[in-house]
Tab-separated table of C-alpha atoms in Angstrom:
chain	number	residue	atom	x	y	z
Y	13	UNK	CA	-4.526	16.549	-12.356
Y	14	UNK	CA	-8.214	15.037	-11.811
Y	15	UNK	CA	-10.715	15.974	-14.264
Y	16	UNK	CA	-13.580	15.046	-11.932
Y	17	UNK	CA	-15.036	15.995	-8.816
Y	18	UNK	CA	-13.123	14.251	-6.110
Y	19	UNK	CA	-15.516	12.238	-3.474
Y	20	UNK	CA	-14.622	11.897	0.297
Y	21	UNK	CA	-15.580	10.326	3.796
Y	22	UNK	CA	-14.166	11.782	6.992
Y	23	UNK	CA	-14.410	9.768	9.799
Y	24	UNK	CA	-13.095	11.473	12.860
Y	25	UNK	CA	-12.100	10.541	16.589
Y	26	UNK	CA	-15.027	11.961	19.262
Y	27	UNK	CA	-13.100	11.794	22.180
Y	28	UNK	CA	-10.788	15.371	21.147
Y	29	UNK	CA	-12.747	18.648	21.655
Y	30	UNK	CA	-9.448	20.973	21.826
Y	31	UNK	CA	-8.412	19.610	18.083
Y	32	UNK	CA	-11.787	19.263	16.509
Y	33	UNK	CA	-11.274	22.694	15.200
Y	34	UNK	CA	-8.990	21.303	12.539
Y	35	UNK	CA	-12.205	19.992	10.715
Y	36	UNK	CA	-13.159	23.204	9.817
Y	37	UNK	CA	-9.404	23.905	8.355
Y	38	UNK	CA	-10.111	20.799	5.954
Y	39	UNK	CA	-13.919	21.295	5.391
Y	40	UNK	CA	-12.975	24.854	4.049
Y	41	UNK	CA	-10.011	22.827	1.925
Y	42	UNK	CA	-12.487	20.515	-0.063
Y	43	UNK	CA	-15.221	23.239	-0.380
Y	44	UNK	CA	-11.994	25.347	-2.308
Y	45	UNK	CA	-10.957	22.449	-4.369
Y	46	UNK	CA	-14.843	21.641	-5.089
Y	47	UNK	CA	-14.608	18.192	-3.313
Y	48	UNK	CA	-17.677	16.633	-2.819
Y	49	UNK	CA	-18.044	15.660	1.100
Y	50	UNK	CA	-19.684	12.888	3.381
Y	51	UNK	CA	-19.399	12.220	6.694
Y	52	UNK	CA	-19.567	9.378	9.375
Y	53	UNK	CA	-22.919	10.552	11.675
Y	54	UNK	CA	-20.825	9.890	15.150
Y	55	UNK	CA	-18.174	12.439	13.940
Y	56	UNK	CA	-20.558	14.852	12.527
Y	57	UNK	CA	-22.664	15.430	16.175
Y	58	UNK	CA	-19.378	15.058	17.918
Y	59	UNK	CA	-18.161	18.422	16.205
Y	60	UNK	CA	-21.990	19.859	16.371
Y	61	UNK	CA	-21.497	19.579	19.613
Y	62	UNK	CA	-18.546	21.173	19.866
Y	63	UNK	CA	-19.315	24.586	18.129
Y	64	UNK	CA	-17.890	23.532	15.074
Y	65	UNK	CA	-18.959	24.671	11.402
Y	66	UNK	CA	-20.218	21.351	9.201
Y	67	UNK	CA	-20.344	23.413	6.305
Y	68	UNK	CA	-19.768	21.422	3.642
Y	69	UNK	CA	-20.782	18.245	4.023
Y	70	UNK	CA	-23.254	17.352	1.672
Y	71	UNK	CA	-24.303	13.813	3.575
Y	72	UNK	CA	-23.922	11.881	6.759
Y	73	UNK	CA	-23.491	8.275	6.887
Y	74	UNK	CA	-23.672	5.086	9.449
Y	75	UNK	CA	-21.961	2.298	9.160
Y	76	UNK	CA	-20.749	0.850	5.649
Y	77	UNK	CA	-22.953	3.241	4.016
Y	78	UNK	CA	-20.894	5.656	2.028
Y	79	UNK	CA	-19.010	5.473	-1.164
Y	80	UNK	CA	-15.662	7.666	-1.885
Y	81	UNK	CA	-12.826	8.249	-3.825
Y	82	UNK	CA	-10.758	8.702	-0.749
Y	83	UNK	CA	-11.468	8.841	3.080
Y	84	UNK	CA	-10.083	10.700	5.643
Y	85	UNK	CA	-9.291	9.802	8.945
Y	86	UNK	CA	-8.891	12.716	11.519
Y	87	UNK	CA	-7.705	11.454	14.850
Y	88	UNK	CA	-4.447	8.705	16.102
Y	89	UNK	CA	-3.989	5.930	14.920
Y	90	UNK	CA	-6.426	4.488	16.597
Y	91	UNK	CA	-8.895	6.172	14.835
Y	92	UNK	CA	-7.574	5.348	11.506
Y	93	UNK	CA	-7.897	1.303	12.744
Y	94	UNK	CA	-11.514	1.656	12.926
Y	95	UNK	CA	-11.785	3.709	9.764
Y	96	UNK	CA	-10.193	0.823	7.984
Y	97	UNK	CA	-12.122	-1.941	9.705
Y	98	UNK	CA	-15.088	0.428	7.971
Y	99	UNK	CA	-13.857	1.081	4.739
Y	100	UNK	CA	-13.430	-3.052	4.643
Y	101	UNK	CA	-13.239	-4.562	1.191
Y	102	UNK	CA	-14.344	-1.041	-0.452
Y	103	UNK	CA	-10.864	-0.725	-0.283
Y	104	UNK	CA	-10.788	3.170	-0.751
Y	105	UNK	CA	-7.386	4.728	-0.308
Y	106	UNK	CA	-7.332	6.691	3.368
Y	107	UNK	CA	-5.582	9.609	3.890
Y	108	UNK	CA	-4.659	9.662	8.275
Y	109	UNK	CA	-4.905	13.000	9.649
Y	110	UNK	CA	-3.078	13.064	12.944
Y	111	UNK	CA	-4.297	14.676	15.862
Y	112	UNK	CA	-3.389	12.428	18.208
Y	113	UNK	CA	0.442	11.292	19.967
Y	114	UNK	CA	2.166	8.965	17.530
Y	115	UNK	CA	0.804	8.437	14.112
Y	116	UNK	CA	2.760	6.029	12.366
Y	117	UNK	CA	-1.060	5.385	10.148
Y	118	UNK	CA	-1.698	8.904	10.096
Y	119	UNK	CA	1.220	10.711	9.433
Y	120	UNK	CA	-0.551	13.939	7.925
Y	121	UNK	CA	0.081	16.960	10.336
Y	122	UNK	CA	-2.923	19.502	10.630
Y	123	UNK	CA	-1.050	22.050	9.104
Y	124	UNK	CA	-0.152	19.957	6.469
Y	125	UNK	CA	-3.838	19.888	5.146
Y	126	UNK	CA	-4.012	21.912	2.598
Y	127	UNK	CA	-0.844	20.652	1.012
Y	128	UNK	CA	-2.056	17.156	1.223
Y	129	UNK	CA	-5.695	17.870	-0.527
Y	130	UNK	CA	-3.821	19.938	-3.130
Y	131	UNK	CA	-1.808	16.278	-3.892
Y	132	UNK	CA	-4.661	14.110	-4.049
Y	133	UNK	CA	-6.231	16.544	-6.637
Y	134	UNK	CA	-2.821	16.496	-8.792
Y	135	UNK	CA	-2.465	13.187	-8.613
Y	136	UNK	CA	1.356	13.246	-6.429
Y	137	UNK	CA	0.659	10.746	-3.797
Y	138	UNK	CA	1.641	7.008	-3.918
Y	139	UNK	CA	-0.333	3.683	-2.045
Y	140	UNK	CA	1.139	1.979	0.112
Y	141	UNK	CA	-0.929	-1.873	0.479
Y	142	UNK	CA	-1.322	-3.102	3.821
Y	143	UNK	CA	-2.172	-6.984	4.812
Y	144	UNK	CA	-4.356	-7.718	7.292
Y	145	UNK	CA	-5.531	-10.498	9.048
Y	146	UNK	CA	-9.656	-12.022	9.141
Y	147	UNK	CA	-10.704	-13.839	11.887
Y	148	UNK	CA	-12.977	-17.312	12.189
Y	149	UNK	CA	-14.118	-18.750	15.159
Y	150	UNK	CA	-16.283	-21.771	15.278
Y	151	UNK	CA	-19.634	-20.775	17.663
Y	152	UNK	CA	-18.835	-16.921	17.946
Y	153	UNK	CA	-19.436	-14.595	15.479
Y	154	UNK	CA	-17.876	-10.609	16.271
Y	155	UNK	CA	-19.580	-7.774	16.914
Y	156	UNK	CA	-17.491	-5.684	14.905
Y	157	UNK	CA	-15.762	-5.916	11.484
Y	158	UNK	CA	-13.676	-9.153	11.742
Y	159	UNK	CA	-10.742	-7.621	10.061
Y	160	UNK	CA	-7.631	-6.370	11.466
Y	161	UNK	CA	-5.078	-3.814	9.945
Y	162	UNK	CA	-2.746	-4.538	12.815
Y	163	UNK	CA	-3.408	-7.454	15.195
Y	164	UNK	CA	-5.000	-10.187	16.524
Y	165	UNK	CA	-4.541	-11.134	20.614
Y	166	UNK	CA	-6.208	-13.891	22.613
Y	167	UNK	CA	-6.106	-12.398	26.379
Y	168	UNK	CA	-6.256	-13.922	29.456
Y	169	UNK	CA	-9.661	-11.868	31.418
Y	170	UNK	CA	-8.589	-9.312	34.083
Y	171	UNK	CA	-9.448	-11.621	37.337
Y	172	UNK	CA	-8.196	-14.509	35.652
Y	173	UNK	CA	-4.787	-16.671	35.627
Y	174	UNK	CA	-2.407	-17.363	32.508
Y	175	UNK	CA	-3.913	-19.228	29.895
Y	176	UNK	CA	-3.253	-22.132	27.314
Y	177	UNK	CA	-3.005	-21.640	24.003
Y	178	UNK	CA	-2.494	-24.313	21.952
Y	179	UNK	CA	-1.054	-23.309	18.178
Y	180	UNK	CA	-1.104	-24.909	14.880
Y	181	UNK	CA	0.514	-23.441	11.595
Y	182	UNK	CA	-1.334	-24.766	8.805
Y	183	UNK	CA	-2.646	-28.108	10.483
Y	184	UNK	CA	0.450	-28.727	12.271
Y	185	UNK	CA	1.409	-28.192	16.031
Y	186	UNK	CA	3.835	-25.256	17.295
Y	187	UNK	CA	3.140	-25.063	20.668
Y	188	UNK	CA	1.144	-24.657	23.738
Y	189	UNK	CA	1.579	-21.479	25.736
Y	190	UNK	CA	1.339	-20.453	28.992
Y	191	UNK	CA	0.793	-16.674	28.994
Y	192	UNK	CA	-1.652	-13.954	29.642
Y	193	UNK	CA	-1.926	-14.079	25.682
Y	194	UNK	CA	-0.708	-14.501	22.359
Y	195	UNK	CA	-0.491	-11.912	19.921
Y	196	UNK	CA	-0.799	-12.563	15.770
Y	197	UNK	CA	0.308	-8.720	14.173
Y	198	UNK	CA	0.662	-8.143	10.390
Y	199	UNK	CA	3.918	-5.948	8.951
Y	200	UNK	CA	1.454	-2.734	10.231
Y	201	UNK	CA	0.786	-3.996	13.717
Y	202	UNK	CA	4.541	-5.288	14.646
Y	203	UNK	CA	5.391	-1.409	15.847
Y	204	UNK	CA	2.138	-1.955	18.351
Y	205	UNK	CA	0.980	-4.422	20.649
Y	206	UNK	CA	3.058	-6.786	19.351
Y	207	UNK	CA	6.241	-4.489	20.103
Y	208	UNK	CA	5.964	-3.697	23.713
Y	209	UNK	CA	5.847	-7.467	24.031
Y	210	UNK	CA	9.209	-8.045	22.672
Y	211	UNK	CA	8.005	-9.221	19.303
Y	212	UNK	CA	10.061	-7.602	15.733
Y	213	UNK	CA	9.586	-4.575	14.287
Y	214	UNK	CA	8.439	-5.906	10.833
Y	215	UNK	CA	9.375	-3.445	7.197
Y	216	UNK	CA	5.147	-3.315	6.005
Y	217	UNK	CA	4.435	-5.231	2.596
Y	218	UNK	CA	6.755	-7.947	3.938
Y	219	UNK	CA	4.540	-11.257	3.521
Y	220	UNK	CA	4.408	-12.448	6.972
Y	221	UNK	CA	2.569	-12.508	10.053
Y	222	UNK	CA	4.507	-12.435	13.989
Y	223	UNK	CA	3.325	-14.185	16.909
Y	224	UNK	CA	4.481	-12.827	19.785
Y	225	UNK	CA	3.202	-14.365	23.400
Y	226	UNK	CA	2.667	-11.987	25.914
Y	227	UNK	CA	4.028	-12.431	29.667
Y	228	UNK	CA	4.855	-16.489	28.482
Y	229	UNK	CA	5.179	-18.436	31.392
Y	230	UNK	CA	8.789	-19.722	30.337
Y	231	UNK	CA	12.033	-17.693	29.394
Y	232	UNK	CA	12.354	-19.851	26.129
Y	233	UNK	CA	9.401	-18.423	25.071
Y	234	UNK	CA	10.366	-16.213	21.947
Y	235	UNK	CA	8.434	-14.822	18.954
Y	236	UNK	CA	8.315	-16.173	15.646
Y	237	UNK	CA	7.507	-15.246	11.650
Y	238	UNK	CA	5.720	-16.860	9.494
Y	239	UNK	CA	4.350	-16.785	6.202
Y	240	UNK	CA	1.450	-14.805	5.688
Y	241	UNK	CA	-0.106	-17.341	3.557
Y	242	UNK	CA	-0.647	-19.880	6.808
Y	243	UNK	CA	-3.204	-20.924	8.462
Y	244	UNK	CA	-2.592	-20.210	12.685
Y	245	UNK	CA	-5.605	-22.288	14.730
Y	246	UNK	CA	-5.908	-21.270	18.308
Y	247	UNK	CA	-7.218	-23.235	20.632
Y	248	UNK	CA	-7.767	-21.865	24.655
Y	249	UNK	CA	-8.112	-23.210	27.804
Y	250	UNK	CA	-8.407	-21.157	31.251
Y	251	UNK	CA	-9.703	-21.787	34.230
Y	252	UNK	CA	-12.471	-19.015	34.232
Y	253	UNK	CA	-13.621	-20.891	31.054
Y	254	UNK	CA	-13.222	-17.785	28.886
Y	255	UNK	CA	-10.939	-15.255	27.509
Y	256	UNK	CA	-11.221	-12.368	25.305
Y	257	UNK	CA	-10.421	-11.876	22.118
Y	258	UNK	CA	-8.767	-8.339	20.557
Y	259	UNK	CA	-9.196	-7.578	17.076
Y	260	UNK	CA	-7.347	-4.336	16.514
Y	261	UNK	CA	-7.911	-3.488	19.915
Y	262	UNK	CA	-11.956	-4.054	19.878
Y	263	UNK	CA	-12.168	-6.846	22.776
Y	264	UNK	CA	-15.107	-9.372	23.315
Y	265	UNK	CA	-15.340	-12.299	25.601
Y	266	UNK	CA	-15.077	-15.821	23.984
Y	267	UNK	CA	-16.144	-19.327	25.523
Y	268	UNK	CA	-12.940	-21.866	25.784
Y	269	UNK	CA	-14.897	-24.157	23.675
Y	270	UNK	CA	-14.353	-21.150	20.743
Y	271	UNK	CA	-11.382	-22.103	18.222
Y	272	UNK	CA	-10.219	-18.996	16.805
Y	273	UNK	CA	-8.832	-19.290	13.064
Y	274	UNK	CA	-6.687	-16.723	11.405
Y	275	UNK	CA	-5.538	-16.145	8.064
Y	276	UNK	CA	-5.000	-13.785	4.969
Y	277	UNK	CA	-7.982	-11.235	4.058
Y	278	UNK	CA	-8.589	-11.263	0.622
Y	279	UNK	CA	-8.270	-7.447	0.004
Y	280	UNK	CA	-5.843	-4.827	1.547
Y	281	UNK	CA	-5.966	-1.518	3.303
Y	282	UNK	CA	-4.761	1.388	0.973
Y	283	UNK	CA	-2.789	4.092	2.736
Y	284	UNK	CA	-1.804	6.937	0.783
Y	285	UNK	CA	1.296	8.435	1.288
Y	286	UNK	CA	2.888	11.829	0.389
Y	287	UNK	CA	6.169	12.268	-1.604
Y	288	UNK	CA	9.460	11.734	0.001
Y	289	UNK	CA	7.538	9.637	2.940
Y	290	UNK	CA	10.034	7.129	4.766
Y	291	UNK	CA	8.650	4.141	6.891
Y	292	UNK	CA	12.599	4.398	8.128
Y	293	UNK	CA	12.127	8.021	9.146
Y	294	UNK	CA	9.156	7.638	10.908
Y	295	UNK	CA	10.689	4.934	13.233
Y	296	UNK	CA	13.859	7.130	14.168
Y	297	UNK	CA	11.402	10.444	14.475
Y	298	UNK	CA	8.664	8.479	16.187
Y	299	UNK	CA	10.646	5.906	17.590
Y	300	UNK	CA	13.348	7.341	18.553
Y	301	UNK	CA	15.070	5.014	16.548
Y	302	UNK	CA	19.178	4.671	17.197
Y	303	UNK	CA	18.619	8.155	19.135
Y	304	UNK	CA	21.755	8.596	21.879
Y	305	UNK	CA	20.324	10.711	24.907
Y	306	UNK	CA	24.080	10.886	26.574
Y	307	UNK	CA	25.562	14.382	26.456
């Protein structure tokens, strides 16, 4: 049991008007257990906006600008990507709330709320730590955080034809491929992108990265793992003379002359799970995982 008054951030997805209601299921939570609550400022008009009750939340934040003992994450797992490329090197537990489809991040159910805050205050929860990957690029700098929980993909643009990718592993050459793109995903990101690509479904806190190519050019084409303490250099050439580049799923356009470097960040993304959670029962339920549809 905590002996002090528990601090969180709620960051929330502001594209789900029909489930925002939940928010005032969990804001009535923390006010019971005497939690002490901030809020991201996007999240916070979203459900003004909608006609929901903010009571409770003693500050609004932007950006990096918020300090917690845990955060919350209401929305897919989408929305629990970007809450971690915020959180950053804070590296604040986060608690995923999911009101979206799959939610293999956030694998708390709305009803489940109460339950879950009742946990964190009694200390019967576990972390899970998560790898991710930090880009470098020499001549481009992101927009965005330059982190990613689950992958990294250089992408051919939309009006353009395959492009070349030339790959090194820690100063030495792989390969060159001829794709629409190439995919780097950490243990978290091999049930994502990387999966509906062909590449493996990867147990998390197993040290290694995939690289999976998508739509390769040649049939021999096939995914590999490798350490998570290399260095992968990526080097691009296309005819358009750019491509984009996807961290978590956040997309800018790069110049060809851009060599993308990727390698171990130097903290991890805490995930706190519930008693009795199962990474193996959350691929068969969400997965469908060995299921047999024949009668």
């Amino acid at each position: 049991m905590t002996s002090h008054r528990l601090k969180f951030a709620i960051f929330g997805n502001v594209f789900q008007p029909k489930k925002s209601a939940s928010i005032t299921r969990l804001l009535t939570c923390l006010s019971q257990n005497g939690a002490e609550v901030s809020m991201d400022s996007a999240f916070y008009d979203f459900i003004q906006r909608s006609g929901c009750s903010a009571q409770g939340v003693a500050r609004v934040f932007d950006d990096g600008d918020f300090d917690a003992d845990f955060v919350i994450s209401m929305g897919g797992d989408g929305t629990f990507l970007k809450a971690a490329a915020r959180v950053g090197t804070k590296q604040i537990p986060i608690v995923g709330v999911n009101m979206g489809r799959l939610g293999f991040l956030a694998d708390v159910t709305p009803c489940d709320i109460e339950a879950c805050i009742k946990a964190l205050h009694t200390g019967e929860f576990t972390i899970e730590d998560r790898g991710a990957l930090t880009v470098e690029a020499d001549g481009w700098e992101p927009s965005g955080p330059s982190c990613a929980l689950n992958d990294v993909a250089i992408l051919k643009r939309d009006d353009a034809s395959m492009i070349s990718i030339s790959a090194e592993i820690n100063g030495e050459c792989l390969t060159t491929y001829q794709a629409d793109g190439l995919i780097v995903s950490t243990p978290t990101g091999s049930t994502a992108y990387s999966l509906s690509n062909g590449g493996p479904i990867i147990v998390p806190g197993t040290p290694v990265f995939a690289i999976t190519a998508v739509a390769p050019h040649s049939l021999n084409t096939r995914p590999i793992v490798i350490s998570d303490d290399s260095v992968v250099r990526l080097c691009v050439e296309s005819r358009s003379h750019n491509f984009l580049i996807a961290i978590d799923g956040r997309s800018e356009k790069c110049a060809e002359s851009v060599s993308i470097t990727l390698r171990k960040a130097p903290y991890k993304v805490r995930i706190v799970k519930r008693p009795g959670a199962s990474y193996f029962d959350t691929l068969r339920e969400k997965m469908m995982w060995g299921a047999d549809g024949r009668e």
